[in-house]
Amino acid sequence: MLALLHEWLIAPFDYGFMRRAAVGGLALSLAAPPMGVFLMLRGMSLIGDAMAHAILPGVALGFLLAGFSLPIMSLGGVLSGLLVAVLAGSVSQMTGHREDSAMASFFLISLAAGVMLVSLGGSSVDLTHVLFGSILAVNTTALLLIAAISSVIVVTLAVIFRALVVECLDPLFLRGQGMHGGLVHGVFLGLVVLNLTAGFQTLGTLMAVGLMMLPATTARFWSKRLEGLISIAIVLAMIASTGGLLLSYHLSIPSGPAIILLAGIGYIASALFGRYHSLLTRLRRNAEPLGAPEPH
């Protein structure tokens, strides 16, 4: 039994590429889920998907200029994502349209522009790599970049944590304390862009948002407290990233989709059997006699 567990859980990490992929996945699992929790609480869950596509033109332009140079591609992704966020906010303010509709419009434009740029300057293999990533191909340079970006996100999130919570719950109170809610919102969107830029190197621009949002939405079925949501989401992301890598190794399947699908299985199981708001709790509530006290 121990030999079987060693073969399945430990032996794959004897290879350097598996160790680098695991460290990269764990670093992303620390930074991405808290961002997803705040996006969910702010009613901006789909904004993360839009921002994931917003970085694509910058990544593609960096690829055209320097090939697969991760620092240049990452810089291009950050600049592109921030530009789209600013443009969407400006269009929303000038026209009165909702910010999410403006973001959706720019996300479609960005996706088309990015795919066009990569197609013009590379092959279908290059396009697949940019769109879907390859966590098993993470090298030392990429790992250091992911670790640095994740560290910046975690530290910045810790600094603005209180203001971000208040801005989510009561923006007027935050304004009364002399802090501008727009500044907090802007810093938060910048962190989302940074996180997606780190994630595209491993999961691609199409699935980087998965490690951000799926653990966060899954945690909602297990906790009602903010600290509980963040802690559970981080643990779930770590399990999904490590478990997805092991499944990819043993079953010879793509690593990125394996990670996101494992997180998706966790979401579906939690929706069915979770402690709060799940199908099971609704069935139990309907089966209870009318007027029965709620369990503690």
mmCIF file of C-alpha atoms in Angstrom:
data_model
loop_
_atom_site.group_PDB
_atom_site.id
_atom_site.type_symbol
_atom_site.label_atom_id
_atom_site.label_comp_id
_atom_site.label_asym_id
_atom_site.label_seq_id
_atom_site.Cartn_x
_atom_site.Cartn_y
_atom_site.Cartn_z
ATOM 1 C CA MET A 1 0.000 0.000 0.000
ATOM 2 C CA LEU A 2 2.778 2.415 0.935
ATOM 3 C CA ALA A 3 4.642 1.537 -2.253
ATOM 4 C CA LEU A 4 1.534 2.281 -4.296
ATOM 5 C CA LEU A 5 1.031 5.631 -2.559
ATOM 6 C CA HIS A 6 4.688 6.496 -3.143
ATOM 7 C CA GLU A 7 4.406 5.588 -6.818
ATOM 8 C CA TRP A 8 1.288 7.710 -7.317
ATOM 9 C CA LEU A 9 1.909 10.699 -5.022
ATOM 10 C CA ILE A 10 5.664 11.070 -4.451
ATOM 11 C CA ALA A 11 7.590 9.461 -7.324
ATOM 12 C CA PRO A 12 6.316 11.869 -10.038
ATOM 13 C CA PHE A 13 8.026 14.754 -8.225
ATOM 14 C CA ASP A 14 11.430 13.120 -8.669
ATOM 15 C CA TYR A 15 11.440 14.929 -12.017
ATOM 16 C CA GLY A 16 12.506 18.559 -12.077
ATOM 17 C CA PHE A 17 9.728 19.680 -14.430
ATOM 18 C CA MET A 18 7.095 18.251 -12.046
ATOM 19 C CA ARG A 19 8.646 20.023 -9.055
ATOM 20 C CA ARG A 20 8.734 23.350 -10.904
ATOM 21 C CA ALA A 21 5.135 22.894 -12.051
ATOM 22 C CA ALA A 22 4.023 22.048 -8.507
ATOM 23 C CA VAL A 23 5.748 25.097 -6.999
ATOM 24 C CA GLY A 24 4.288 27.349 -9.699
ATOM 25 C CA GLY A 25 0.810 25.930 -9.114
ATOM 26 C CA LEU A 26 1.076 26.383 -5.344
ATOM 27 C CA ALA A 27 2.273 29.978 -5.757
ATOM 28 C CA LEU A 28 -0.718 30.759 -7.963
ATOM 29 C CA SER A 29 -2.984 28.950 -5.482
ATOM 30 C CA LEU A 30 -1.928 31.383 -2.753
ATOM 31 C CA ALA A 31 -2.582 34.534 -4.792
ATOM 32 C CA ALA A 32 -5.480 33.719 -7.121
ATOM 33 C CA PRO A 33 -8.303 32.426 -4.857
ATOM 34 C CA PRO A 34 -8.455 35.506 -2.563
ATOM 35 C CA MET A 35 -8.871 37.653 -5.680
ATOM 36 C CA GLY A 36 -11.683 35.356 -6.794
ATOM 37 C CA VAL A 37 -13.405 35.668 -3.406
ATOM 38 C CA PHE A 38 -13.422 39.457 -3.632
ATOM 39 C CA LEU A 39 -14.601 39.376 -7.249
ATOM 40 C CA MET A 40 -17.467 37.119 -6.145
ATOM 41 C CA LEU A 41 -18.398 39.356 -3.198
ATOM 42 C CA ARG A 42 -18.355 42.438 -5.435
ATOM 43 C CA GLY A 43 -20.626 40.784 -8.010
ATOM 44 C CA MET A 44 -17.813 40.866 -10.584
ATOM 45 C CA SER A 45 -17.261 37.147 -11.143
ATOM 46 C CA LEU A 46 -17.434 37.442 -14.930
ATOM 47 C CA ILE A 47 -15.094 40.439 -14.944
ATOM 48 C CA GLY A 48 -12.228 38.057 -14.200
ATOM 49 C CA ASP A 49 -12.951 36.162 -17.415
ATOM 50 C CA ALA A 50 -13.085 39.408 -19.378
ATOM 51 C CA MET A 51 -9.765 40.568 -17.905
ATOM 52 C CA ALA A 52 -8.182 37.206 -18.751
ATOM 53 C CA HIS A 53 -8.886 37.896 -22.407
ATOM 54 C CA ALA A 54 -7.870 41.540 -22.080
ATOM 55 C CA ILE A 55 -4.228 40.556 -21.511
ATOM 56 C CA LEU A 56 -4.113 38.519 -24.729
ATOM 57 C CA PRO A 57 -3.213 41.345 -27.192
ATOM 58 C CA GLY A 58 -0.291 42.427 -25.006
ATOM 59 C CA VAL A 59 0.935 38.859 -24.643
ATOM 60 C CA ALA A 60 0.628 38.363 -28.401
ATOM 61 C CA LEU A 61 2.484 41.613 -29.140
ATOM 62 C CA GLY A 62 5.274 40.584 -26.767
ATOM 63 C CA PHE A 63 5.443 37.248 -28.577
ATOM 64 C CA LEU A 64 5.749 39.004 -31.950
ATOM 65 C CA LEU A 65 8.543 41.265 -30.691
ATOM 66 C CA ALA A 66 10.596 38.819 -28.632
ATOM 67 C CA GLY A 67 9.291 35.294 -29.222
ATOM 68 C CA PHE A 68 8.592 33.214 -26.121
ATOM 69 C CA SER A 69 10.259 35.699 -23.788
ATOM 70 C CA LEU A 70 8.136 35.412 -20.653
ATOM 71 C CA PRO A 71 9.195 38.755 -19.104
ATOM 72 C CA ILE A 72 8.331 40.653 -22.319
ATOM 73 C CA MET A 73 5.068 38.743 -22.814
ATOM 74 C CA SER A 74 4.128 39.317 -19.170
ATOM 75 C CA LEU A 75 4.881 43.032 -19.411
ATOM 76 C CA GLY A 76 2.761 43.252 -22.542
ATOM 77 C CA GLY A 77 -0.063 41.382 -20.791
ATOM 78 C CA VAL A 78 -0.010 43.724 -17.786
ATOM 79 C CA LEU A 79 -0.036 46.854 -19.966
ATOM 80 C CA SER A 80 -2.796 45.471 -22.182
ATOM 81 C CA GLY A 81 -4.961 44.431 -19.225
ATOM 82 C CA LEU A 82 -4.580 47.791 -17.492
ATOM 83 C CA LEU A 83 -5.339 49.629 -20.730
ATOM 84 C CA VAL A 84 -8.546 47.657 -21.269
ATOM 85 C CA ALA A 85 -9.603 48.258 -17.652
ATOM 86 C CA VAL A 86 -9.034 52.010 -18.030
ATOM 87 C CA LEU A 87 -10.833 52.125 -21.388
ATOM 88 C CA ALA A 88 -13.816 50.178 -20.042
ATOM 89 C CA GLY A 89 -14.059 52.455 -17.006
ATOM 90 C CA SER A 90 -13.777 55.573 -19.165
ATOM 91 C CA VAL A 91 -16.458 54.407 -21.606
ATOM 92 C CA SER A 92 -18.716 53.553 -18.666
ATOM 93 C CA GLN A 93 -18.307 57.011 -17.118
ATOM 94 C CA MET A 94 -18.676 58.937 -20.379
ATOM 95 C CA THR A 95 -21.671 57.040 -21.756
ATOM 96 C CA GLY A 96 -23.440 55.855 -18.610
ATOM 97 C CA HIS A 97 -23.278 52.214 -19.711
ATOM 98 C CA ARG A 98 -22.639 49.592 -17.049
ATOM 99 C CA GLU A 99 -18.960 48.776 -16.548
ATOM 100 C CA ASP A 100 -19.531 45.057 -17.078
ATOM 101 C CA SER A 101 -21.102 45.620 -20.520
ATOM 102 C CA ALA A 102 -18.189 47.856 -21.536
ATOM 103 C CA MET A 103 -15.731 45.269 -20.245
ATOM 104 C CA ALA A 104 -17.506 42.508 -22.190
ATOM 105 C CA SER A 105 -17.229 44.537 -25.385
ATOM 106 C CA PHE A 106 -13.532 45.179 -24.937
ATOM 107 C CA PHE A 107 -12.949 41.546 -23.981
ATOM 108 C CA LEU A 108 -14.325 40.397 -27.336
ATOM 109 C CA ILE A 109 -12.207 42.946 -29.183
ATOM 110 C CA SER A 110 -9.120 41.912 -27.195
ATOM 111 C CA LEU A 111 -9.676 38.212 -27.808
ATOM 112 C CA ALA A 112 -10.014 38.704 -31.559
ATOM 113 C CA ALA A 113 -6.995 41.030 -31.718
ATOM 114 C CA GLY A 114 -4.808 38.693 -29.676
ATOM 115 C CA VAL A 115 -5.665 35.597 -31.706
ATOM 116 C CA MET A 116 -5.051 37.562 -34.918
ATOM 117 C CA LEU A 117 -1.634 38.781 -33.747
ATOM 118 C CA VAL A 118 -0.446 35.337 -32.657
ATOM 119 C CA SER A 119 -1.735 33.785 -35.885
ATOM 120 C CA LEU A 120 0.124 36.359 -37.989
ATOM 121 C CA GLY A 121 3.427 35.871 -36.211
ATOM 122 C CA GLY A 122 3.420 32.181 -35.292
ATOM 123 C CA SER A 123 1.961 28.758 -35.854
ATOM 124 C CA SER A 124 -1.066 26.942 -34.462
ATOM 125 C CA VAL A 125 1.241 25.428 -31.833
ATOM 126 C CA ASP A 126 2.205 28.922 -30.659
ATOM 127 C CA LEU A 127 -1.462 29.939 -30.503
ATOM 128 C CA THR A 128 -2.319 26.835 -28.471
ATOM 129 C CA HIS A 129 0.523 27.556 -26.045
ATOM 130 C CA VAL A 130 -0.624 31.156 -25.476
ATOM 131 C CA LEU A 131 -4.313 30.273 -25.145
ATOM 132 C CA PHE A 132 -3.982 27.139 -23.014
ATOM 133 C CA GLY A 133 -0.525 27.388 -21.445
ATOM 134 C CA SER A 134 1.739 24.533 -20.413
ATOM 135 C CA ILE A 135 2.450 24.264 -16.707
ATOM 136 C CA LEU A 136 4.814 21.310 -17.274
ATOM 137 C CA ALA A 137 7.007 23.556 -19.433
ATOM 138 C CA VAL A 138 7.587 26.106 -16.647
ATOM 139 C CA ASN A 139 11.312 26.851 -16.403
ATOM 140 C CA THR A 140 13.279 28.589 -13.659
ATOM 141 C CA THR A 141 12.761 32.059 -15.161
ATOM 142 C CA ALA A 142 8.998 31.569 -15.367
ATOM 143 C CA LEU A 143 8.919 30.135 -11.848
ATOM 144 C CA LEU A 144 10.733 33.146 -10.411
ATOM 145 C CA LEU A 145 8.390 35.491 -12.273
ATOM 146 C CA ILE A 146 5.306 33.650 -10.999
ATOM 147 C CA ALA A 147 6.662 33.658 -7.444
ATOM 148 C CA ALA A 148 7.490 37.378 -7.616
ATOM 149 C CA ILE A 149 4.064 38.350 -8.992
ATOM 150 C CA SER A 150 2.263 36.140 -6.458
ATOM 151 C CA SER A 151 4.283 37.685 -3.626
ATOM 152 C CA VAL A 152 3.436 41.215 -4.780
ATOM 153 C CA ILE A 153 -0.258 40.306 -4.952
ATOM 154 C CA VAL A 154 -0.339 38.732 -1.474
ATOM 155 C CA VAL A 155 1.538 41.635 0.151
ATOM 156 C CA THR A 156 -0.539 44.316 -1.595
ATOM 157 C CA LEU A 157 -3.762 42.495 -0.764
ATOM 158 C CA ALA A 158 -2.718 42.381 2.894
ATOM 159 C CA VAL A 159 -2.041 46.140 2.875
ATOM 160 C CA ILE A 160 -5.386 47.113 1.315
ATOM 161 C CA PHE A 161 -7.405 44.275 2.884
ATOM 162 C CA ARG A 162 -9.435 46.399 5.310
ATOM 163 C CA ALA A 163 -10.158 49.101 2.756
ATOM 164 C CA LEU A 164 -11.123 46.471 0.195
ATOM 165 C CA VAL A 165 -13.559 44.791 2.586
ATOM 166 C CA VAL A 166 -15.157 48.128 3.508
ATOM 167 C CA GLU A 167 -15.308 49.158 -0.156
ATOM 168 C CA CYS A 168 -17.177 45.935 -0.906
ATOM 169 C CA LEU A 169 -19.686 46.372 1.928
ATOM 170 C CA ASP A 170 -20.046 50.130 2.451
ATOM 171 C CA PRO A 171 -18.329 52.449 -0.077
ATOM 172 C CA LEU A 172 -19.923 55.553 1.515
ATOM 173 C CA PHE A 173 -18.268 54.781 4.861
ATOM 174 C CA LEU A 174 -14.910 54.419 3.124
ATOM 175 C CA ARG A 175 -15.394 57.795 1.473
ATOM 176 C CA GLY A 176 -16.281 59.291 4.871
ATOM 177 C CA GLN A 177 -12.934 58.088 6.234
ATOM 178 C CA GLY A 178 -11.116 60.130 3.606
ATOM 179 C CA MET A 179 -10.280 57.257 1.257
ATOM 180 C CA HIS A 180 -11.342 57.242 -2.375
ATOM 181 C CA GLY A 181 -13.170 54.053 -3.336
ATOM 182 C CA GLY A 182 -12.062 54.441 -6.947
ATOM 183 C CA LEU A 183 -8.412 54.170 -5.906
ATOM 184 C CA VAL A 184 -9.043 50.927 -4.017
ATOM 185 C CA HIS A 185 -11.042 49.602 -6.963
ATOM 186 C CA GLY A 186 -8.254 50.525 -9.376
ATOM 187 C CA VAL A 187 -5.568 48.843 -7.274
ATOM 188 C CA PHE A 188 -7.747 45.748 -7.003
ATOM 189 C CA LEU A 189 -8.246 45.543 -10.785
ATOM 190 C CA GLY A 190 -4.491 45.973 -11.198
ATOM 191 C CA LEU A 191 -3.925 42.977 -8.912
ATOM 192 C CA VAL A 192 -6.404 40.949 -10.975
ATOM 193 C CA VAL A 193 -4.448 41.776 -14.129
ATOM 194 C CA LEU A 194 -1.149 40.842 -12.451
ATOM 195 C CA ASN A 195 -2.575 37.546 -11.253
ATOM 196 C CA LEU A 196 -3.903 36.631 -14.686
ATOM 197 C CA THR A 197 -0.555 37.563 -16.227
ATOM 198 C CA ALA A 198 1.186 35.112 -13.891
ATOM 199 C CA GLY A 199 -1.453 32.481 -14.585
ATOM 200 C CA PHE A 200 -1.276 32.645 -18.381
ATOM 201 C CA GLN A 201 2.231 31.164 -18.330
ATOM 202 C CA THR A 202 0.906 27.966 -16.772
ATOM 203 C CA LEU A 203 -2.783 27.722 -17.677
ATOM 204 C CA GLY A 204 -3.003 30.018 -20.704
ATOM 205 C CA THR A 205 -5.121 33.122 -21.111
ATOM 206 C CA LEU A 206 -8.336 31.102 -21.540
ATOM 207 C CA MET A 207 -8.077 29.088 -18.310
ATOM 208 C CA ALA A 208 -6.007 31.290 -15.975
ATOM 209 C CA VAL A 209 -9.208 32.639 -14.455
ATOM 210 C CA GLY A 210 -10.283 29.092 -13.537
ATOM 211 C CA LEU A 211 -7.877 28.803 -10.595
ATOM 212 C CA MET A 212 -9.099 32.217 -9.447
ATOM 213 C CA MET A 213 -12.869 31.717 -9.605
ATOM 214 C CA LEU A 214 -13.668 27.998 -9.195
ATOM 215 C CA PRO A 215 -12.135 27.581 -5.699
ATOM 216 C CA ALA A 216 -13.732 30.875 -4.630
ATOM 217 C CA THR A 217 -17.220 29.907 -5.777
ATOM 218 C CA THR A 218 -16.777 26.418 -4.297
ATOM 219 C CA ALA A 219 -15.831 27.853 -0.902
ATOM 220 C CA ARG A 220 -19.201 29.648 -0.799
ATOM 221 C CA PHE A 221 -20.862 26.273 -0.156
ATOM 222 C CA TRP A 222 -18.726 25.647 2.950
ATOM 223 C CA SER A 223 -18.400 28.970 4.778
ATOM 224 C CA LYS A 224 -20.204 32.270 5.323
ATOM 225 C CA ARG A 225 -17.249 34.151 6.819
ATOM 226 C CA LEU A 226 -14.713 36.020 4.716
ATOM 227 C CA GLU A 227 -11.670 34.450 6.358
ATOM 228 C CA GLY A 228 -13.271 31.031 5.935
ATOM 229 C CA LEU A 229 -13.987 31.677 2.260
ATOM 230 C CA ILE A 230 -10.394 32.731 1.578
ATOM 231 C CA SER A 231 -8.812 29.867 3.545
ATOM 232 C CA ILE A 232 -11.020 27.178 1.997
ATOM 233 C CA ALA A 233 -10.531 28.606 -1.503
ATOM 234 C CA ILE A 234 -6.724 28.525 -1.117
ATOM 235 C CA VAL A 235 -6.762 24.915 0.133
ATOM 236 C CA LEU A 236 -9.065 23.848 -2.708
ATOM 237 C CA ALA A 237 -6.829 25.557 -5.276
ATOM 238 C CA MET A 238 -3.750 23.810 -3.883
ATOM 239 C CA ILE A 239 -5.491 20.428 -4.021
ATOM 240 C CA ALA A 240 -6.679 21.076 -7.582
ATOM 241 C CA SER A 241 -3.280 22.245 -8.853
ATOM 242 C CA THR A 242 -1.306 19.400 -7.258
ATOM 243 C CA GLY A 243 -3.942 16.754 -7.981
ATOM 244 C CA GLY A 244 -4.314 17.937 -11.570
ATOM 245 C CA LEU A 245 -0.566 17.601 -12.099
ATOM 246 C CA LEU A 246 -0.595 14.043 -10.757
ATOM 247 C CA LEU A 247 -3.554 13.105 -12.950
ATOM 248 C CA SER A 248 -1.798 14.638 -15.936
ATOM 249 C CA TYR A 249 1.355 12.620 -15.218
ATOM 250 C CA HIS A 250 -0.325 9.264 -14.651
ATOM 251 C CA LEU A 251 -3.064 9.488 -17.288
ATOM 252 C CA SER A 252 -1.059 11.351 -19.970
ATOM 253 C CA ILE A 253 -3.628 14.141 -20.272
ATOM 254 C CA PRO A 254 -3.066 17.920 -20.637
ATOM 255 C CA SER A 255 -2.097 19.406 -17.285
ATOM 256 C CA GLY A 256 -3.970 22.730 -17.470
ATOM 257 C CA PRO A 257 -7.389 21.244 -18.278
ATOM 258 C CA ALA A 258 -6.802 18.514 -15.655
ATOM 259 C CA ILE A 259 -6.268 21.176 -12.961
ATOM 260 C CA ILE A 260 -9.342 23.187 -13.931
ATOM 261 C CA LEU A 261 -11.543 20.102 -14.354
ATOM 262 C CA LEU A 262 -10.522 18.844 -10.900
ATOM 263 C CA ALA A 263 -11.478 22.231 -9.462
ATOM 264 C CA GLY A 264 -14.740 21.972 -11.421
ATOM 265 C CA ILE A 265 -15.485 18.546 -9.932
ATOM 266 C CA GLY A 266 -14.993 20.077 -6.486
ATOM 267 C CA TYR A 267 -17.467 22.815 -7.370
ATOM 268 C CA ILE A 268 -20.138 20.375 -8.570
ATOM 269 C CA ALA A 269 -19.693 18.118 -5.516
ATOM 270 C CA SER A 270 -19.972 21.143 -3.217
ATOM 271 C CA ALA A 271 -23.076 22.394 -5.018
ATOM 272 C CA LEU A 272 -24.652 19.012 -4.333
ATOM 273 C CA PHE A 273 -23.419 18.259 -0.798
ATOM 274 C CA GLY A 274 -22.003 21.498 0.643
ATOM 275 C CA ARG A 275 -22.850 22.872 4.070
ATOM 276 C CA TYR A 276 -24.584 26.012 2.815
ATOM 277 C CA HIS A 277 -26.858 26.714 -0.183
ATOM 278 C CA SER A 278 -26.335 23.230 -1.657
ATOM 279 C CA LEU A 279 -28.969 20.892 -3.056
ATOM 280 C CA LEU A 280 -28.627 18.655 0.019
ATOM 281 C CA THR A 281 -29.308 21.497 2.466
ATOM 282 C CA ARG A 282 -32.347 22.587 0.462
ATOM 283 C CA LEU A 283 -33.734 19.044 0.517
ATOM 284 C CA ARG A 284 -33.161 18.814 4.257
ATOM 285 C CA ARG A 285 -34.860 22.170 4.817
ATOM 286 C CA ASN A 286 -37.884 21.100 2.785
ATOM 287 C CA ALA A 287 -38.098 17.827 4.709
ATOM 288 C CA GLU A 288 -38.085 19.495 8.147
ATOM 289 C CA PRO A 289 -41.428 19.948 9.949
ATOM 290 C CA LEU A 290 -42.796 23.485 9.737
ATOM 291 C CA GLY A 291 -41.602 25.550 12.675
ATOM 292 C CA ALA A 292 -38.770 23.197 13.636
ATOM 293 C CA PRO A 293 -35.718 25.012 15.079
ATOM 294 C CA GLU A 294 -32.724 25.380 12.774
ATOM 295 C CA PRO A 295 -29.700 23.212 13.646
ATOM 296 C CA HIS A 296 -26.630 24.973 15.014
#
